[in-house]
Amino acid sequence: MGRVNVNFNHRLKEEISRIRREIGVFLGEEDSAALEELVVFWMENEHVLSNFSNPYLLGSLCLLSIIHVVSRLNVIEKKLEALEGVHDA
Amino acid sequence: MKFFLYHIGVDGGKARFWFKNDKGGVFIVEREYRPYILVRKTDIGKALSSQNFFDFEEVTLKIFPRGKASFYKIVLEDTVEYHIFLKKLRERRIDAFSADITHKHKALAEFSETLLKPMALYNVDAEEEEPFITAPLPLRQLFLSIFVRKNKITVFSYKLKDDRETISGDEEDVLNELEKLIEKQDPDLIVSNLDYREWNQLSLRLKRFSPTKGFGRRGFPLEGRIFLKSSLYYRIGLAGLEERCRFTFLPPQDAAKLTYGRMVEERQTFLLLKRGFAVPPRMNANVVVRSAWEIHVNDRGGVMFHPKPGIYENVASLDFESMFPHIIVKYGVSYETVTRRYVRKGKKPFLSEVVEEPLRRRLYYKRLRDRVSGREKVWVKQRTNELKMLLVSSYGYSGNNYNRLGNPLTFEWINRISRKIMREIHSLARRWGFRVLYGDTDSIFLTKRCAQQSEFENFAAYVSRITGLPMKVDKAFRYIVFPQTGGEKFSSLKRYIGITSSGELVVKGVEAVRSDYPVFLRDFQKNLARTLFKELERRKYRVADTLMKEFRRVYESLVEEKVDPSTLVVRVKLRREDYNSYVPHYVAALQLRRSGFPIVVGDTVEYIWVESRSPNPFKRVRAWRLFRGGRYDGTKYGEMAFKALETLVGHNFSLITR
């Protein structure tokens, strides 16, 4: 009462189901698995998304995905450096 | 001597205040009551031409939120004249102040200088209220079941201590017997399946046969006694009802029928009346003009952290005690203090006054809850539960359109502050080396390898100190499972099963506490969880075999129909008269109705699965009362057992999540 506001969880789930419906169906097996991995990451970070004032949900999902990719690249880079260190030694 | 106010009757030009003393005696104080309406000076010409009135005077009163204004106080002969006058004012679109308020509140506000609370015990000598009592006040009670068919009462039964008796006959005899019983037993409180409106109809029917009689006291048709519906009596209890009365400043008869939002409204109205305000009309535009961006940024709920599915070790749940009411009091958030940019500092804000006393009471009873047992524990629980609902509603109702003081910014500021606090806690927890697993508005689940309980407690104490809001370790879990949501790799909110360090199983939202799961399967999931946690404790991480063995045993006994069918009964409340589809409990209700059982909305329907795959929905389940032995659908129950197993270990059979 007194406010009209769409539940964020509901909005997020709707957006994810739209992405799955319109993009996911055309993706190959590996890309589809990558999308599902992103979905898990988005859902686990729902509080981050809902706290972000950006009104465009798709933009927020994109930004979060980039952060996720960069963080995984960093992990791989570190592992690679460690392996190179072992190799050099 | 001690006394309490338990009923107020207003009619004609009189108000009667019914009191009980601690010796069981009843006494009435009768006062003249002339209802009044306040009209702004500018509207007085139009208002006075509308009707005769008893008296009028010019008064200057405070107006909410600030300032004063001159009004004409128009006093009417009685409540009938009052309603006619009010209707005419509305037709002429004249704003009437202190108008849409109950007569009982107006009468009570005039009755005493102090804040006299109904259902609060007062000491005559000290003229003081007994602040924290646990047991409900002494009311003589009578329990009745009355059967009304085609508007006629032909049967009633009553319960007195261990005696039960049923009276039947034609309506006149039954009504007379009922009146005699009530007069003889002289109860203060009548608990029955009828509400006050239905009692009023009965009383009118009784008058038709015996004009001088009534169900009330001292010749009044209904006055002097409390008529309560049994569903409410068993839901909130007498102690809960007392808290309602203290909160709303209304006697039980009136407080019982209100929604929680209306209860907040009543409390605010009475406090305004007592503080000498002209109470504004209820219709309130309740709109703050601002940009869509501002609404988007500010109008949000509490912060939620979704848990990652898995089994976690050494977890503590930390809770703020009554977070929102504390924010209202500590930060002074109120209708008159909030602006678009900040919360104004000032003297005692109004909303603080609304929540402060109930908040103090809730904290007192909440702490008492762990120190009492037996009946006392039940009463304390009834009080804390009701106070919790009232406090939560005070926050929720603050932005409501029907709130006469409502201001959506109040509601938003409470949420904004709560979000800010939760963000701070999140980063603080990380600085302390904790991992945040899950958070839901005012609670947070933290984990840290090898952390002692004292470490979590120190963190809670630190948070309390820097936020000024009391936080405590609610539960310390040895292990906790956050299950996956159906088919997805993430978890839902408010869904977990864990075991505390003291061995207590804590279950939320999973099959083990779902009403559409039979007792047998609920126990099965709980036992499975205990086994899982026990094996983990023994550091046997490959628990799959043990659990599968247990599951197979149960599954086979279900499929072979060796389980006692009475433990497979599902109990679901019928919430609607008609459903769009033939859901199992609706089908069972229809089966019962066809067999002559009177099933109404609110009843719990019991059924058993007999042929879940049948294309005919009426063959899938059988109402338990109509089940005459025979076969049940063991495969369906087996599938349900598998779901219970999957919830617990679906994400990972053997490992603790790191």
XYZ file of C-alpha atoms in Angstrom:
747
model
C 0.000 0.000 0.000
C 1.253 3.452 -0.804
C 3.918 2.259 -3.216
C 4.110 0.397 -6.461
C 7.363 -1.495 -6.655
C 8.307 -4.647 -8.490
C 10.084 -7.236 -6.394
C 13.744 -7.286 -7.462
C 14.065 -11.062 -7.223
C 11.057 -11.368 -9.516
C 12.560 -8.874 -11.999
C 15.891 -10.708 -12.012
C 14.299 -14.113 -12.525
C 12.188 -12.730 -15.372
C 15.255 -11.204 -17.035
C 17.180 -14.474 -16.703
C 14.333 -16.477 -18.132
C 14.123 -13.962 -21.055
C 17.869 -14.361 -21.708
C 17.564 -18.140 -21.594
C 14.533 -18.089 -23.849
C 15.816 -15.666 -26.464
C 19.573 -16.234 -26.409
C 20.162 -19.509 -24.643
C 18.239 -21.634 -27.119
C 20.533 -20.606 -29.993
C 23.796 -21.141 -28.149
C 26.011 -24.140 -28.619
C 26.709 -26.584 -25.792
C 29.789 -24.821 -24.406
C 28.321 -21.325 -24.639
C 25.139 -22.559 -23.063
C 27.137 -23.988 -20.147
C 28.922 -20.616 -19.855
C 25.574 -18.821 -19.708
C 24.371 -21.157 -16.959
C 27.549 -20.445 -15.011
C 26.854 -16.733 -15.312
C 23.262 -17.263 -14.184
C 24.517 -18.937 -10.995
C 26.928 -16.040 -10.449
C 24.154 -13.448 -10.972
C 21.808 -15.223 -8.590
C 24.469 -15.591 -5.919
C 25.130 -11.876 -6.192
C 21.547 -10.718 -6.208
C 22.255 -8.433 -3.254
C 25.003 -6.701 -5.270
C 22.650 -6.149 -8.185
C 19.754 -4.964 -6.054
C 22.015 -2.558 -4.206
C 23.244 -0.985 -7.446
C 21.257 2.106 -8.385
C 21.668 1.573 -12.141
C 18.100 1.202 -13.423
C 19.025 -1.000 -16.414
C 19.204 -4.535 -15.158
C 20.793 -5.912 -18.305
C 23.611 -3.360 -17.952
C 24.161 -4.388 -14.329
C 24.271 -8.056 -15.330
C 26.806 -7.218 -18.019
C 29.031 -5.296 -15.593
C 28.851 -8.103 -13.053
C 29.721 -10.668 -15.730
C 32.789 -8.639 -16.752
C 33.900 -8.504 -13.108
C 33.433 -12.264 -12.887
C 35.441 -12.886 -16.068
C 38.262 -10.540 -14.983
C 38.433 -12.174 -11.563
C 38.658 -15.628 -13.152
C 41.298 -14.402 -15.575
C 43.290 -13.103 -12.610
C 43.090 -16.511 -10.951
C 44.248 -18.209 -14.146
C 47.042 -15.633 -14.574
C 48.289 -16.321 -11.047
C 48.171 -20.063 -11.608
C 50.007 -19.629 -14.904
C 52.667 -17.465 -13.245
C 53.105 -20.094 -10.570
C 53.434 -22.800 -13.214
C 55.922 -20.663 -15.207
C 57.899 -20.140 -12.010
C 58.085 -23.888 -11.495
C 59.035 -24.376 -15.143
C 61.757 -21.662 -15.037
C 63.182 -23.091 -11.859
C -6.967 -3.187 45.283
C -6.183 -3.580 41.626
C -8.489 -3.092 38.657
C -8.588 -3.113 34.889
C -10.835 -1.691 32.180
C -12.259 -4.426 29.956
C -15.195 -2.957 28.102
C -16.571 0.388 26.936
C -20.149 0.901 25.846
C -21.287 4.085 24.092
C -24.846 4.865 23.083
C -27.177 7.826 23.234
C -25.398 10.507 25.190
C -23.718 8.093 27.630
C -20.436 6.201 27.857
C -20.072 3.294 30.259
C -16.666 2.050 31.388
C -16.709 -1.537 32.652
C -14.003 -2.453 35.145
C -13.063 -5.639 36.955
C -11.125 -5.749 40.177
C -8.701 -8.435 41.296
C -11.378 -9.921 43.622
C -13.559 -10.732 40.601
C -16.052 -7.900 41.093
C -17.412 -5.876 38.182
C -18.190 -2.166 38.408
C -19.354 0.425 35.890
C -18.522 4.092 35.705
C -21.049 5.995 33.613
C -20.259 9.389 32.136
C -22.112 11.788 29.918
C -20.699 11.608 26.421
C -21.361 14.239 23.788
C -19.637 13.435 20.505
C -17.978 16.349 18.777
C -16.501 17.311 15.421
C -13.918 19.992 14.681
C -14.442 22.274 11.710
C -12.028 24.941 10.501
C -13.131 28.514 11.200
C -13.423 29.227 7.478
C -15.946 26.409 6.997
C -18.110 27.177 9.991
C -20.820 29.062 8.082
C -21.480 26.162 5.728
C -21.252 23.616 8.558
C -23.659 25.239 10.985
C -26.421 25.627 8.440
C -26.553 21.869 8.051
C -28.135 20.710 11.322
C -29.063 21.410 14.906
C -26.296 20.883 17.393
C -25.992 20.719 21.143
C -23.241 23.272 21.669
C -20.254 24.825 19.986
C -17.134 26.688 21.009
C -14.014 28.127 19.431
C -10.828 26.205 20.231
C -7.199 26.470 19.221
C -5.507 23.106 18.759
C -2.201 21.732 17.548
C -2.174 20.401 14.005
C 0.117 17.627 12.846
C 3.034 17.873 12.121
C 3.514 21.416 13.401
C 1.660 24.614 14.194
C -1.718 25.493 15.621
C -5.067 26.367 14.110
C -8.429 27.677 15.229
C -11.388 25.361 14.996
C -15.001 25.313 15.993
C -15.814 22.364 18.181
C -19.360 21.350 17.346
C -20.920 19.174 20.025
C -23.798 16.897 19.043
C -26.620 15.501 21.167
C -25.694 11.840 20.739
C -24.027 9.356 18.404
C -27.016 9.188 16.036
C -27.030 12.969 15.534
C -23.254 12.838 15.129
C -23.375 10.442 12.199
C -26.104 12.419 10.425
C -24.079 15.618 10.870
C -20.867 13.990 9.661
C -22.625 12.692 6.557
C -23.904 16.174 5.748
C -20.426 17.660 6.167
C -19.034 15.113 3.749
C -21.751 15.847 1.222
C -20.764 19.522 1.373
C -17.067 18.566 1.087
C -16.190 20.176 4.412
C -13.085 18.751 6.099
C -14.052 17.446 9.516
C -11.223 17.011 12.058
C -11.240 14.484 14.905
C -14.203 12.974 13.106
C -13.454 9.510 11.766
C -12.388 8.178 15.162
C -14.219 5.630 17.310
C -16.506 7.054 19.974
C -14.810 4.760 22.462
C -11.515 6.544 21.914
C -13.086 9.959 22.294
C -14.900 8.862 25.442
C -11.747 7.272 26.899
C -9.621 10.319 26.081
C -12.068 12.488 28.068
C -12.478 9.930 30.858
C -9.055 10.231 32.385
C -6.203 12.727 32.437
C -3.655 9.940 32.172
C -3.207 7.369 29.428
C -5.625 4.730 30.735
C -5.000 1.518 28.837
C -7.714 -1.113 28.538
C -6.624 -4.569 29.815
C -3.782 -3.094 31.868
C -3.761 -3.719 35.599
C -3.795 -0.587 37.767
C -3.109 -0.225 41.424
C -5.757 1.981 43.030
C -3.519 3.150 45.901
C -0.492 3.935 43.826
C -2.576 4.987 40.792
C 0.041 3.190 38.773
C 0.009 0.489 36.202
C 1.580 -2.927 36.848
C 4.074 -2.819 33.971
C 5.050 -6.386 33.099
C 2.684 -9.166 34.029
C 2.959 -12.571 32.415
C -0.365 -14.326 33.072
C -3.461 -12.966 31.352
C -5.811 -10.910 33.525
C -8.458 -12.949 35.374
C -11.527 -13.249 33.151
C -14.271 -15.789 33.758
C -14.602 -17.719 30.508
C -17.368 -19.704 28.848
C -16.817 -21.806 25.718
C -19.743 -22.297 23.379
C -20.456 -23.935 20.038
C -23.558 -22.583 18.404
C -25.138 -24.058 15.314
C -27.067 -21.616 13.187
C -28.958 -22.855 10.137
C -31.035 -20.627 7.913
C -30.576 -17.825 10.475
C -32.114 -19.930 13.240
C -30.321 -21.356 16.223
C -31.496 -24.829 17.143
C -28.501 -26.361 18.933
C -25.704 -25.144 21.159
C -23.205 -26.927 23.295
C -21.019 -25.572 26.068
C -17.958 -26.565 27.990
C -17.480 -25.910 31.697
C -14.296 -27.295 33.186
C -14.566 -30.950 32.126
C -18.329 -30.982 31.499
C -19.811 -30.701 28.049
C -23.498 -30.418 27.371
C -25.609 -29.943 24.250
C -28.978 -28.192 24.243
C -31.334 -28.535 21.296
C -34.951 -27.730 20.546
C -36.910 -24.999 18.836
C -35.290 -21.587 18.524
C -37.180 -19.867 21.350
C -36.318 -22.588 23.884
C -32.690 -22.759 22.806
C -32.253 -18.969 22.972
C -33.855 -18.827 26.409
C -31.646 -21.674 27.635
C -28.597 -19.904 26.262
C -29.566 -16.662 27.992
C -30.155 -18.547 31.268
C -26.798 -20.309 31.012
C -24.959 -17.025 30.426
C -26.781 -15.326 33.274
C -26.032 -18.223 35.647
C -22.371 -18.603 34.745
C -21.909 -14.840 34.390
C -18.768 -15.045 32.211
C -16.653 -12.008 31.355
C -15.529 -13.630 28.143
C -17.572 -15.833 25.807
C -15.500 -17.784 23.307
C -17.552 -19.232 20.472
C -17.683 -19.885 16.756
C -19.707 -16.663 16.259
C -18.358 -13.149 15.819
C -19.778 -10.037 17.482
C -22.056 -9.238 14.529
C -23.596 -12.703 14.724
C -24.086 -12.334 18.470
C -25.857 -9.072 17.793
C -28.236 -10.887 15.442
C -28.846 -13.572 18.089
C -29.540 -10.894 20.644
C -32.130 -9.284 18.339
C -33.803 -12.683 17.857
C -33.852 -13.210 21.624
C -35.499 -9.806 22.035
C -38.254 -10.954 19.689
C -39.206 -13.705 22.139
C -38.345 -11.958 25.427
C -38.014 -8.173 25.034
C -36.351 -7.639 28.424
C -33.614 -10.205 28.016
C -30.091 -9.963 26.659
C -26.741 -11.729 26.639
C -24.941 -8.808 28.242
C -24.735 -7.738 31.867
C -27.198 -5.702 33.881
C -29.923 -5.709 31.232
C -27.743 -4.604 28.309
C -28.141 -6.686 25.144
C -24.402 -7.348 24.716
C -22.563 -4.889 26.953
C -20.412 -5.935 29.884
C -19.080 -9.107 28.315
C -16.488 -9.827 25.680
C -17.626 -11.973 22.735
C -14.659 -13.515 21.017
C -14.365 -15.816 18.029
C -12.639 -19.065 18.975
C -10.287 -18.929 15.953
C -8.766 -15.651 17.240
C -8.733 -16.869 20.844
C -6.659 -19.921 19.908
C -4.472 -18.012 17.447
C -3.270 -15.127 19.614
C -4.432 -16.197 23.081
C -5.671 -13.961 25.878
C -2.197 -12.628 26.600
C -1.812 -11.663 22.927
C -5.210 -9.968 22.988
C -4.158 -7.961 26.038
C -1.140 -6.657 24.128
C -3.458 -5.606 21.298
C -5.661 -3.720 23.741
C -2.748 -1.934 25.393
C -1.373 -1.002 21.971
C -4.622 0.267 20.452
C -6.155 1.743 23.639
C -9.284 -0.177 22.740
C -11.153 -2.804 24.781
C -10.872 -6.468 23.644
C -14.212 -6.511 21.832
C -13.022 -3.773 19.467
C -9.312 -4.635 19.272
C -10.156 -8.232 18.302
C -11.699 -7.376 14.950
C -9.036 -5.009 13.622
C -6.367 -5.659 11.024
C -2.795 -4.874 12.089
C -2.680 -1.711 9.964
C -5.861 -0.446 11.592
C -4.398 -1.185 15.020
C -1.465 1.108 14.271
C -3.930 3.718 13.032
C -5.949 3.464 16.260
C -2.876 3.878 18.431
C -1.739 6.940 16.506
C -5.178 8.490 16.632
C -5.534 8.047 20.374
C -2.061 9.425 21.059
C -2.834 12.475 18.915
C -6.112 13.011 20.779
C -4.385 12.783 24.151
C -1.639 15.184 23.036
C -4.242 17.807 22.168
C -4.059 17.597 18.370
C -6.907 18.130 15.954
C -6.851 14.675 14.330
C -6.676 15.066 10.518
C -9.131 13.217 8.251
C -8.161 9.691 7.223
C -8.191 10.378 3.499
C -4.647 11.420 2.833
C -3.095 12.071 -0.573
C 0.123 10.637 0.827
C 2.204 11.634 -2.167
C 5.649 13.198 -2.230
C 6.388 14.703 -5.620
C 9.863 13.736 -6.817
C 11.679 12.357 -9.805
C 11.417 8.771 -11.021
C 15.171 8.445 -10.384
C 14.733 9.350 -6.713
C 11.950 6.794 -6.352
C 14.054 4.147 -8.093
C 17.074 4.776 -5.894
C 15.286 5.139 -2.582
C 12.195 2.955 -2.658
C 13.765 -0.440 -2.010
C 13.363 -3.144 0.586
C 15.936 -4.754 2.856
C 19.219 -6.294 1.710
C 19.270 -10.015 0.890
C 22.385 -12.122 0.392
C 21.609 -15.321 -1.466
C 23.352 -18.384 -0.058
C 25.497 -20.591 -2.255
C 24.095 -24.149 -2.043
C 26.177 -26.508 0.038
C 26.984 -27.910 3.469
C 28.823 -25.482 5.725
C 30.626 -26.011 8.984
C 30.894 -23.682 11.960
C 28.264 -21.099 11.074
C 26.584 -18.529 13.300
C 23.406 -16.612 12.581
C 23.487 -13.094 13.975
C 20.232 -11.220 14.429
C 19.299 -7.646 15.134
C 16.651 -7.540 17.818
C 13.622 -5.691 16.378
C 15.769 -3.863 13.836
C 13.151 -1.600 12.251
C 11.523 -0.360 15.483
C 15.008 0.313 16.832
C 15.872 2.317 13.694
C 12.678 4.350 14.210
C 13.648 5.160 17.795
C 17.412 5.518 17.443
C 17.435 7.552 14.212
C 14.221 9.460 14.966
C 12.535 8.422 11.723
C 8.987 9.685 11.760
C 6.325 11.197 9.496
C 7.333 14.734 10.463
C 11.123 14.320 10.553
C 11.821 12.805 7.136
C 12.703 14.899 4.123
C 13.898 13.879 0.675
C 17.521 14.501 1.643
C 17.814 13.768 5.365
C 16.080 12.863 8.617
C 15.541 16.004 10.677
C 16.771 15.920 14.262
C 14.249 17.078 16.755
C 12.425 16.509 19.986
C 10.571 13.254 20.489
C 9.382 12.176 17.028
C 5.822 10.889 16.881
C 6.555 7.435 15.409
C 9.118 6.836 18.167
C 6.350 7.439 20.672
C 4.162 4.944 18.819
C 6.714 2.127 18.909
C 8.814 2.820 22.001
C 6.617 1.214 24.658
C 5.666 -1.903 22.640
C 9.333 -2.288 21.729
C 10.350 -2.170 25.389
C 7.679 -4.739 26.213
C 8.733 -7.057 23.394
C 12.373 -6.997 24.462
C 11.370 -7.660 28.072
C 9.180 -10.649 27.196
C 11.638 -11.958 24.594
C 14.358 -12.136 27.234
C 11.929 -13.667 29.714
C 10.957 -16.374 27.203
C 14.084 -18.449 27.800
C 13.761 -18.292 31.583
C 10.199 -19.561 31.956
C 8.471 -22.831 31.193
C 5.038 -24.470 30.983
C 2.010 -22.187 30.874
C 4.117 -19.111 31.530
C 6.132 -19.797 28.406
C 2.933 -20.021 26.358
C 1.717 -16.629 27.659
C 5.088 -14.996 27.086
C 5.154 -16.369 23.528
C 1.645 -15.060 22.879
C 2.738 -11.618 24.037
C 5.998 -11.528 22.064
C 4.343 -12.825 18.878
C 1.593 -10.234 19.011
C 4.013 -7.421 19.843
C 6.212 -8.493 16.935
C 3.283 -8.234 14.521
C 2.319 -4.822 15.917
C 5.863 -3.488 15.638
C 6.410 -4.839 12.126
C 3.087 -3.297 11.103
C 4.075 0.078 12.588
C 6.951 0.106 10.102
C 4.945 -1.321 7.190
C 1.985 0.978 7.718
C 4.136 4.127 7.840
C 3.957 4.601 4.059
C 0.420 3.298 3.604
C -2.192 5.356 1.756
C -4.780 4.725 4.441
C -2.509 6.017 7.183
C -3.783 9.476 8.092
C -0.266 10.616 8.947
C 1.332 8.432 6.262
C 4.373 9.609 4.417
C 6.135 7.192 2.046
C 9.477 8.796 2.882
C 9.198 7.388 6.431
C 8.977 3.858 5.127
C 11.784 4.473 2.654
C 14.118 5.996 5.226
C 13.719 3.017 7.536
C 14.706 0.736 4.632
C 17.552 3.033 3.561
C 19.059 3.020 7.030
C 18.668 -0.754 7.345
C 20.402 -1.272 3.985
C 23.247 1.041 4.975
C 23.727 -0.873 8.216
C 23.719 -4.250 6.456
C 26.294 -3.005 3.917
C 28.516 -1.844 6.760
C 28.193 -5.204 8.503
C 29.097 -6.995 5.303
C 32.400 -5.164 4.973
C 33.060 -5.321 8.722
C 32.546 -9.087 8.716
C 35.096 -9.447 5.942
C 37.565 -7.315 7.863
C 37.091 -9.634 10.841
C 37.893 -12.604 8.613
C 34.345 -13.957 8.371
C 32.670 -15.153 5.219
C 29.090 -13.970 4.719
C 26.987 -16.959 3.682
C 23.513 -15.615 3.813
C 21.645 -12.498 4.863
C 17.994 -11.606 5.081
C 17.083 -8.000 5.988
C 18.015 -8.065 9.677
C 20.032 -11.244 10.046
C 23.319 -12.483 8.690
C 24.924 -15.946 8.605
C 28.706 -15.933 9.017
C 31.308 -18.647 8.921
C 34.988 -18.903 9.737
C 37.068 -22.029 10.063
C 37.838 -22.924 13.663
C 36.134 -19.781 15.027
C 34.892 -20.130 18.598
C 31.387 -18.975 19.514
C 32.950 -16.155 21.529
C 34.415 -14.722 18.320
C 30.947 -14.450 16.784
C 29.640 -12.966 20.022
C 32.419 -10.386 20.081
C 31.572 -9.428 16.532
C 27.856 -9.059 17.411
C 28.783 -6.892 20.406
C 31.035 -4.751 18.205
C 28.254 -4.274 15.637
C 25.807 -3.349 18.413
C 28.264 -0.753 19.661
C 28.907 0.951 16.361
C 25.335 0.864 15.025
C 23.568 1.453 18.319
C 21.169 -1.399 17.513
C 21.227 -4.546 19.659
C 22.576 -7.575 17.807
C 23.108 -11.065 19.174
C 24.203 -14.527 18.091
C 20.886 -16.264 17.524
C 22.148 -19.747 16.677
C 25.590 -21.307 16.452
C 25.443 -24.089 13.875
C 27.816 -27.003 13.850
C 26.670 -27.716 10.287
C 24.123 -26.107 8.019
C 22.766 -27.082 4.592
C 21.547 -24.498 2.092
C 19.712 -26.600 -0.513
C 19.435 -25.898 -4.210
C 16.222 -24.448 -5.595
C 14.332 -26.893 -7.818
C 16.529 -27.640 -10.834
C 18.809 -24.610 -10.393
C 22.321 -24.343 -9.039
C 21.474 -21.531 -6.638
C 19.623 -21.480 -3.368
C 16.486 -19.740 -2.132
C 16.037 -17.407 0.779
C 14.565 -18.692 4.050
C 15.378 -22.319 3.280
C 17.917 -24.268 5.289
C 18.425 -27.135 7.702
C 21.139 -27.161 10.319
C 22.253 -28.545 13.649
C 23.405 -26.300 16.469
C 26.352 -26.933 18.736
C 23.890 -28.119 21.395
C 22.402 -30.697 19.001
C 19.165 -28.852 18.197
C 17.928 -29.373 14.648
C 16.868 -26.054 13.051
C 14.676 -26.390 9.992
C 13.298 -23.649 7.778
C 11.339 -23.774 4.527
C 12.241 -27.374 3.570
C 10.001 -30.460 3.362
C 10.442 -31.283 7.054
C 8.314 -28.273 7.992
C 5.962 -28.162 5.022
C 2.314 -28.791 5.804
C 1.765 -30.606 2.483
C 4.255 -33.275 3.578
C 3.021 -36.096 5.826
C 4.484 -36.630 9.278
C 6.251 -39.799 8.144
C 8.262 -38.007 5.460
C 8.910 -34.963 7.622
C 10.405 -37.227 10.276
C 12.312 -39.084 7.572
C 14.006 -35.890 6.386
C 14.820 -34.830 9.940
C 16.314 -38.247 10.709
C 18.261 -38.153 7.480
C 19.640 -34.734 8.415
C 20.659 -36.013 11.857
C 22.441 -38.969 10.243
C 24.204 -36.678 7.779
C 25.418 -34.341 10.514
C 26.458 -37.242 12.742
C 28.538 -38.770 9.958
C 30.132 -35.416 9.179
C 30.990 -35.033 12.845
C 32.791 -38.344 12.669
C 34.655 -36.912 9.696
C 33.173 -39.580 7.464
C 32.772 -37.426 4.432
C 31.574 -40.282 2.263
C 28.143 -40.408 3.808
C 26.405 -41.239 0.537
C 26.249 -44.954 1.271
C 24.762 -44.500 4.725
C 22.135 -42.072 3.489
C 21.266 -44.133 0.428
C 20.842 -47.211 2.610
C 18.473 -45.314 4.857
C 16.602 -43.904 1.868
C 16.301 -47.311 0.186
C 14.842 -48.839 3.346
C 12.182 -46.121 3.606
C 11.513 -46.084 -0.136
C 10.923 -49.836 -0.218
C 8.608 -49.770 2.785
C 6.605 -47.007 1.068
C 6.419 -48.696 -2.319
C 5.479 -52.018 -0.695
C 2.838 -50.129 1.319
C 4.143 -51.329 4.663
C 3.929 -47.882 6.282
C 1.001 -47.091 8.577
C -1.285 -44.936 6.352
C -2.216 -42.653 9.266
C 1.366 -41.302 9.183
C 1.007 -40.504 5.471
C -1.931 -38.151 5.879
C -1.377 -34.679 4.425
C -3.023 -31.771 6.217
C -3.715 -28.548 4.308
C -5.891 -25.601 5.240
C -8.731 -24.755 2.856
C -8.108 -21.093 2.063
C -10.729 -20.421 -0.593
C -14.262 -21.478 -1.357
C -13.405 -22.239 -5.003
C -10.125 -23.096 -6.701
C -9.288 -22.720 -10.395
C -7.910 -26.251 -10.531
C -8.550 -29.459 -8.672
C -5.690 -29.232 -6.202
C -5.587 -32.274 -3.872
C -6.919 -30.622 -0.704
C -9.764 -28.996 -2.639
C -10.693 -32.390 -4.100
C -10.651 -33.902 -0.605
C -12.858 -31.048 0.674
C -15.344 -31.695 -2.154
C -15.353 -35.427 -1.338
C -16.133 -34.624 2.294
C -18.882 -32.178 1.401
C -20.511 -34.759 -0.842
C -20.489 -37.190 2.076
C -22.231 -34.682 4.324
C -19.299 -33.243 6.266
C -19.625 -29.451 6.637
C -16.238 -28.172 5.411
C -15.770 -24.407 5.398
C -12.916 -22.063 4.474
C -10.343 -22.158 7.267
C -10.837 -25.856 8.035
C -7.872 -28.195 7.779
C -8.492 -30.866 5.163
C -6.792 -34.237 5.599
C -6.163 -36.517 2.651
C -4.044 -39.423 1.465
C -2.602 -40.024 -2.015
C -4.264 -43.109 -3.528
C -3.649 -42.909 -7.284
C -1.583 -39.827 -8.067
C -1.227 -40.597 -11.787
C -4.921 -41.008 -12.482
C -6.221 -38.636 -15.197
C -9.272 -38.081 -13.000
C -8.295 -35.644 -10.207
C -11.037 -37.050 -7.981
C -9.329 -40.441 -7.972
C -5.845 -39.105 -7.106
C -6.514 -38.486 -3.419
C -8.987 -39.651 -0.812
C -10.189 -37.576 2.141
C -8.756 -39.260 5.226
C -12.144 -39.456 6.949
C -13.456 -41.423 3.974
C -10.428 -43.708 3.644
C -11.553 -47.200 4.637
C -8.222 -48.971 4.469
C -7.118 -50.347 1.115
C -4.200 -49.205 -0.997
C -2.375 -45.929 -1.035
C 0.002 -44.648 -3.714
C 3.351 -45.920 -2.428
C 5.213 -44.729 -5.526
C 4.040 -41.135 -5.022
C 5.205 -41.212 -1.408
C 8.490 -42.773 -2.572
C 8.988 -39.829 -4.954
C 8.268 -37.416 -2.129
C 10.861 -39.207 0.003
C 13.398 -38.818 -2.805
C 12.696 -35.077 -2.957
C 13.346 -34.869 0.775
C 16.665 -36.640 0.266
C 17.565 -34.476 -2.725
C 16.978 -31.268 -0.776
C 19.459 -32.371 1.815
C 22.281 -33.673 -0.331
C 21.332 -32.886 -3.947
C 24.185 -30.450 -4.473
C 26.957 -32.522 -2.999
C 26.869 -35.966 -1.532
C 30.072 -36.008 0.364
C 31.848 -32.743 0.908
C 31.669 -29.768 3.176
C 31.641 -26.623 1.054
C 34.739 -24.477 1.481
